[in-house]
Structures are given as C-alpha cells and as structure tokens.
XYZ file of C-alpha atoms in Angstrom:
264
model
C -1.657 16.464 8.346
C -5.384 15.657 8.193
C -5.940 18.505 5.737
C -3.616 16.996 3.124
C -5.167 15.977 -0.192
C -2.144 14.995 -2.296
C 0.004 13.349 0.391
C -0.642 10.941 3.242
C 1.424 10.925 6.434
C 1.594 8.380 9.206
C 4.051 7.358 11.900
C 4.521 3.747 12.936
C 7.050 2.837 15.642
C 9.608 5.494 14.786
C 9.123 5.318 11.001
C 7.299 8.157 9.218
C 5.622 7.115 5.970
C 5.237 10.023 3.521
C 3.213 8.850 0.534
C 2.476 10.813 -2.626
C -1.217 10.085 -3.055
C -2.058 10.898 -6.671
C -2.115 7.451 -8.296
C -4.510 8.656 -11.009
C -1.692 10.957 -12.202
C 1.077 8.385 -11.636
C 1.954 10.285 -8.455
C 3.166 13.284 -10.411
C 3.335 16.454 -8.366
C 1.611 19.795 -8.733
C 2.497 22.820 -6.598
C 0.059 21.750 -3.869
C 1.688 18.307 -3.713
C 5.107 19.866 -3.245
C 3.806 22.145 -0.475
C 2.360 19.167 1.369
C 5.547 17.113 0.946
C 7.654 19.933 2.418
C 5.280 20.210 5.380
C 5.294 16.454 5.927
C 9.097 16.283 5.963
C 9.296 19.201 8.385
C 6.718 17.569 10.625
C 8.809 14.376 10.689
C 11.905 16.498 11.371
C 10.287 18.078 14.436
C 8.749 14.863 15.800
C 11.006 13.260 18.415
C 9.229 9.955 17.911
C 10.441 9.768 14.301
C 13.910 8.396 13.601
C 13.545 7.312 9.952
C 11.461 8.634 7.066
C 10.216 6.717 4.032
C 9.093 8.507 0.868
C 6.938 6.367 -1.414
C 3.992 6.507 -3.811
C 0.417 5.288 -3.593
C -0.663 2.308 -5.655
C 1.443 -0.169 -7.589
C 2.327 1.768 -10.740
C 4.395 4.758 -9.690
C 6.693 6.146 -7.021
C 6.648 9.587 -8.641
C 6.761 10.712 -12.275
C 7.834 14.302 -11.644
C 5.907 17.444 -12.434
C 2.283 17.033 -13.524
C 2.507 17.712 -17.264
C -1.276 17.673 -17.694
C -1.520 20.448 -15.101
C 1.282 22.323 -16.859
C -0.541 22.062 -20.186
C -3.903 23.081 -18.720
C -2.772 26.172 -16.800
C 0.764 26.917 -18.009
C 2.182 26.163 -14.579
C 1.892 23.641 -11.755
C -1.094 25.301 -10.095
C -1.453 27.443 -6.963
C 0.777 27.093 -3.916
C 0.811 28.486 -0.384
C 3.590 30.953 -1.140
C 2.832 31.650 -4.788
C 6.058 29.844 -5.714
C 6.633 26.341 -7.042
C 8.625 25.099 -4.042
C 10.395 22.096 -5.583
C 13.783 23.521 -4.567
C 12.546 23.633 -0.974
C 11.496 19.992 -1.279
C 14.955 18.986 -2.494
C 16.455 21.022 0.310
C 14.372 19.451 3.091
C 15.080 15.885 1.915
C 18.797 16.642 2.163
C 18.613 18.716 5.339
C 16.267 16.672 7.522
C 18.689 15.172 10.100
C 17.177 11.703 9.861
C 17.808 8.995 7.262
C 15.340 9.087 4.370
C 14.541 5.867 2.507
C 12.930 5.957 -0.931
C 10.524 3.041 -1.262
C 10.310 2.912 -5.058
C 7.178 0.968 -5.902
C 6.963 1.722 -9.647
C 7.970 4.458 -12.057
C 10.600 6.906 -10.727
C 10.807 9.169 -13.738
C 11.810 12.798 -14.304
C 11.454 14.842 -11.131
C 10.482 11.646 -9.336
C 13.833 10.159 -10.273
C 15.526 13.171 -8.694
C 13.519 12.703 -5.492
C 14.641 9.095 -5.062
C 18.230 10.120 -5.899
C 18.196 12.688 -3.090
C 16.973 10.188 -0.515
C 19.741 8.633 1.568
C 18.817 5.057 0.645
C 16.678 3.477 -2.079
C 14.855 0.163 -1.796
C 13.086 -0.766 -5.016
C 10.369 -3.176 -5.992
C 11.358 -5.523 -8.792
C 8.735 -3.736 -10.888
C 10.357 -0.300 -10.486
C 11.503 1.694 -13.507
C 13.969 4.584 -13.450
C 14.831 7.366 -15.885
C 14.695 10.975 -16.996
C 12.189 12.671 -19.272
C 12.970 16.404 -19.185
C 14.467 16.924 -22.646
C 11.520 15.033 -24.133
C 8.962 17.461 -22.652
C 10.926 20.704 -22.858
C 12.354 20.719 -19.342
C 15.485 19.889 -17.342
C 16.681 19.532 -13.758
C 20.261 20.723 -13.483
C 22.269 21.069 -10.267
C 21.409 18.173 -7.981
C 19.560 16.387 -10.782
C 22.691 16.289 -12.944
C 25.836 16.872 -10.882
C 24.717 14.757 -7.942
C 23.595 12.029 -10.341
C 27.052 12.039 -11.937
C 28.596 11.643 -8.489
C 26.336 8.667 -7.851
C 26.754 6.740 -11.103
C 29.583 8.433 -13.031
C 29.706 11.053 -15.786
C 29.155 8.768 -18.782
C 26.113 7.063 -17.295
C 24.601 10.309 -16.045
C 24.923 11.786 -19.526
C 23.286 8.687 -20.964
C 20.364 9.019 -18.553
C 19.765 12.645 -19.560
C 20.728 12.587 -23.245
C 18.732 9.480 -24.209
C 15.777 9.612 -21.781
C 15.570 5.838 -21.616
C 13.960 3.843 -18.835
C 15.990 1.404 -16.758
C 15.000 -1.652 -14.768
C 15.515 -1.985 -11.037
C 18.328 -4.459 -11.772
C 20.142 -1.942 -13.987
C 19.683 0.829 -11.427
C 21.116 -1.434 -8.732
C 24.122 -2.310 -10.898
C 24.807 1.396 -11.384
C 24.572 2.168 -7.667
C 21.223 3.987 -7.749
C 19.465 1.308 -5.701
C 20.556 -0.345 -2.448
C 18.304 -3.396 -2.673
C 15.595 -4.929 -4.857
C 12.730 -6.960 -3.428
C 9.481 -8.387 -4.805
C 6.838 -5.659 -4.943
C 4.733 -7.345 -2.274
C 7.673 -7.226 0.149
C 8.682 -3.580 -0.337
C 7.035 -2.134 2.770
C 8.290 -4.975 4.956
C 11.835 -4.425 3.693
C 11.651 -0.690 4.400
C 10.374 -1.551 7.883
C 13.297 -3.933 8.427
C 15.903 -1.367 7.374
C 14.234 1.303 9.512
C 14.297 -0.967 12.564
C 18.054 -1.450 12.143
C 18.593 2.295 11.817
C 16.423 3.063 14.851
C 18.854 1.128 17.058
C 21.652 3.574 16.224
C 22.690 6.932 17.710
C 20.523 9.688 16.143
C 23.212 12.309 16.711
C 25.840 10.175 15.005
C 23.486 9.622 12.046
C 22.734 13.347 11.851
C 26.424 14.313 11.710
C 27.199 11.553 9.210
C 24.433 12.729 6.883
C 25.558 16.350 7.130
C 29.151 15.329 6.489
C 28.259 13.415 3.323
C 26.016 16.256 2.112
C 28.796 18.830 2.520
C 30.773 17.441 -0.421
C 27.915 18.068 -2.867
C 26.418 21.239 -1.397
C 27.660 23.391 -4.270
C 25.212 21.635 -6.581
C 22.419 23.439 -4.722
C 23.742 26.801 -5.929
C 24.088 25.505 -9.468
C 20.534 24.244 -9.239
C 19.264 27.715 -8.321
C 20.828 29.124 -11.492
C 19.348 26.236 -13.468
C 15.849 26.939 -12.133
C 16.217 30.560 -13.196
C 17.034 29.338 -16.704
C 14.194 26.821 -16.593
C 11.625 29.491 -15.746
C 12.774 31.517 -18.757
C 13.005 28.478 -21.014
C 9.511 27.348 -20.021
C 8.027 30.351 -21.840
C 9.785 29.535 -25.105
C 8.157 27.958 -28.146
C 10.629 25.088 -27.877
C 9.542 24.175 -24.360
C 5.876 24.575 -25.302
C 6.353 22.143 -28.198
C 7.681 19.548 -25.762
C 4.750 19.738 -23.377
C 2.176 19.989 -26.170
C 3.568 16.879 -27.857
C 3.534 15.006 -24.552
C -0.117 15.741 -23.945
C -1.038 15.016 -27.570
C 0.811 11.683 -27.289
C 3.085 12.375 -30.263
C 6.815 12.831 -30.810
C 7.963 16.446 -30.402
C 9.439 18.294 -33.379
C 12.513 20.077 -32.042
C 14.391 20.179 -35.357
C 13.992 23.899 -36.062
C 15.540 24.815 -32.689
C 18.911 23.128 -33.256
C 20.504 26.106 -35.009
C 19.443 28.639 -32.369
C-alpha cells in the first residue's frame, strides 16, 4: 500500500478508505490507477479487520471522471500496467465481488467511467456539490454491459438512454430522485456520514451481508458477459478515425465533428 502513487488506502475502525488520489486530473484513472484500485480492494477483501469499504476521490472537485483522456491523447492508450492490460473490467469485477458492502462517497464529479464506478458500489452517499453523468459518446467511447444494462436496472430504460444519448450532467438531487443516490449531505459532512453508515453496517452479520450481496448480484451477472463483448468492440472502435476525432476534440476543447460518420 505504501508504494501506491495514484491511490491512498487506510483502515479506520473497520472501514477501509480507498481514495483516488489524482486531483490534478479530476481523479481520472490511467492504467496504473486501475491496477492500484484493484489491489486496494483485494487488500480490503483479505483483511479481517475490514467490514466496510468506501471508494472516494481526493480533493473537493471530483470523485472520478473516468479514463484519463489527456493520457489517451498523449500515448494512444491509458499508459503501462502491471499485466500489460487495461484492467478496468477487473476493477468492476472486484467492486461487485468483494464480499463486503462498498459505499461510494461522491465528493464531486462522477462522470463517464467514474459514474460507472459509483453505480457499481452497493451504496452511494453524495455531497450536495456532486455532479453525475456520462461522457463516452462525446469523446469517442462507451461503456456497455454494466455501464448500460445495470444502469437501466437502477433507473429505468428511458432515463438510462437519456443519460447516454444526451451526455448531460445531473445534480445530486436529480440523481437521488432517480434512485442513483441513497443520501445527500453537505460536502463538509460527507466523510462523517459515510462513517455513520459504516458503523451501522459493522454491527451486522458479515456472512449475512456477504450472501445478500451475492444474491442481489446474481440477477445482473449476465451484464458482465455483455460487457466483455463491448470492451472487445471498444478496443477496435478506439483505433477508428471517429473515435480519434472525439478524443482530439476533447483535448482541443472544441465540439467534435461526427457528421461524416452517420452514414457508415
């Protein structure tokens, strides 16, 4: 844990705090960040002192804004990783599979891949300053499988399609009304509220919580397989001129010109 650069990890009275620590990049993740997040979740999984996990972001601006688009523009990918693979699927998997409740402490922007991360957490507590939304189609990317099907299960088909097809941002109040957020608190009270919820959970049977989580996951497990097919498509799509226009426009701070791709 001490060797981490992109993530911080600490345990306090049964609660493991996993914090994405890249505030200068709005807590977006590169491949190294994802590797460290997977390791942190597995460490919390194996630690008998940990009964609840909180995923949050450093600073006041962002929880997580998804993949680091500056890194993607600079190198064409998300940088080096331990395995040579971009292990975001493994990160999604470990958040679902860790047999302990995971709380997302959303302290700011939860956009794109960061929105998917909070969605996959068992509970979401948001600061009143939090903002939610998707960005993939704007930058030549997408997150199908859990990012779409599981979202539709959470908020309904029409709203999920709105989130993806319009790429708007939504307030914490709107996210709560749609069922994406369990509770909203003033930003200064976010950590205390997470602590309070964790203390309630820590009084309960860990085996009962484990089986309950696995039972609820079982109904949406097929989205994992769909997601694997979607990532195959995304890797191919990422090499296309259309995808490159999206990421180039993002980094040049202009609107992308996708018009010529509509007839393809």
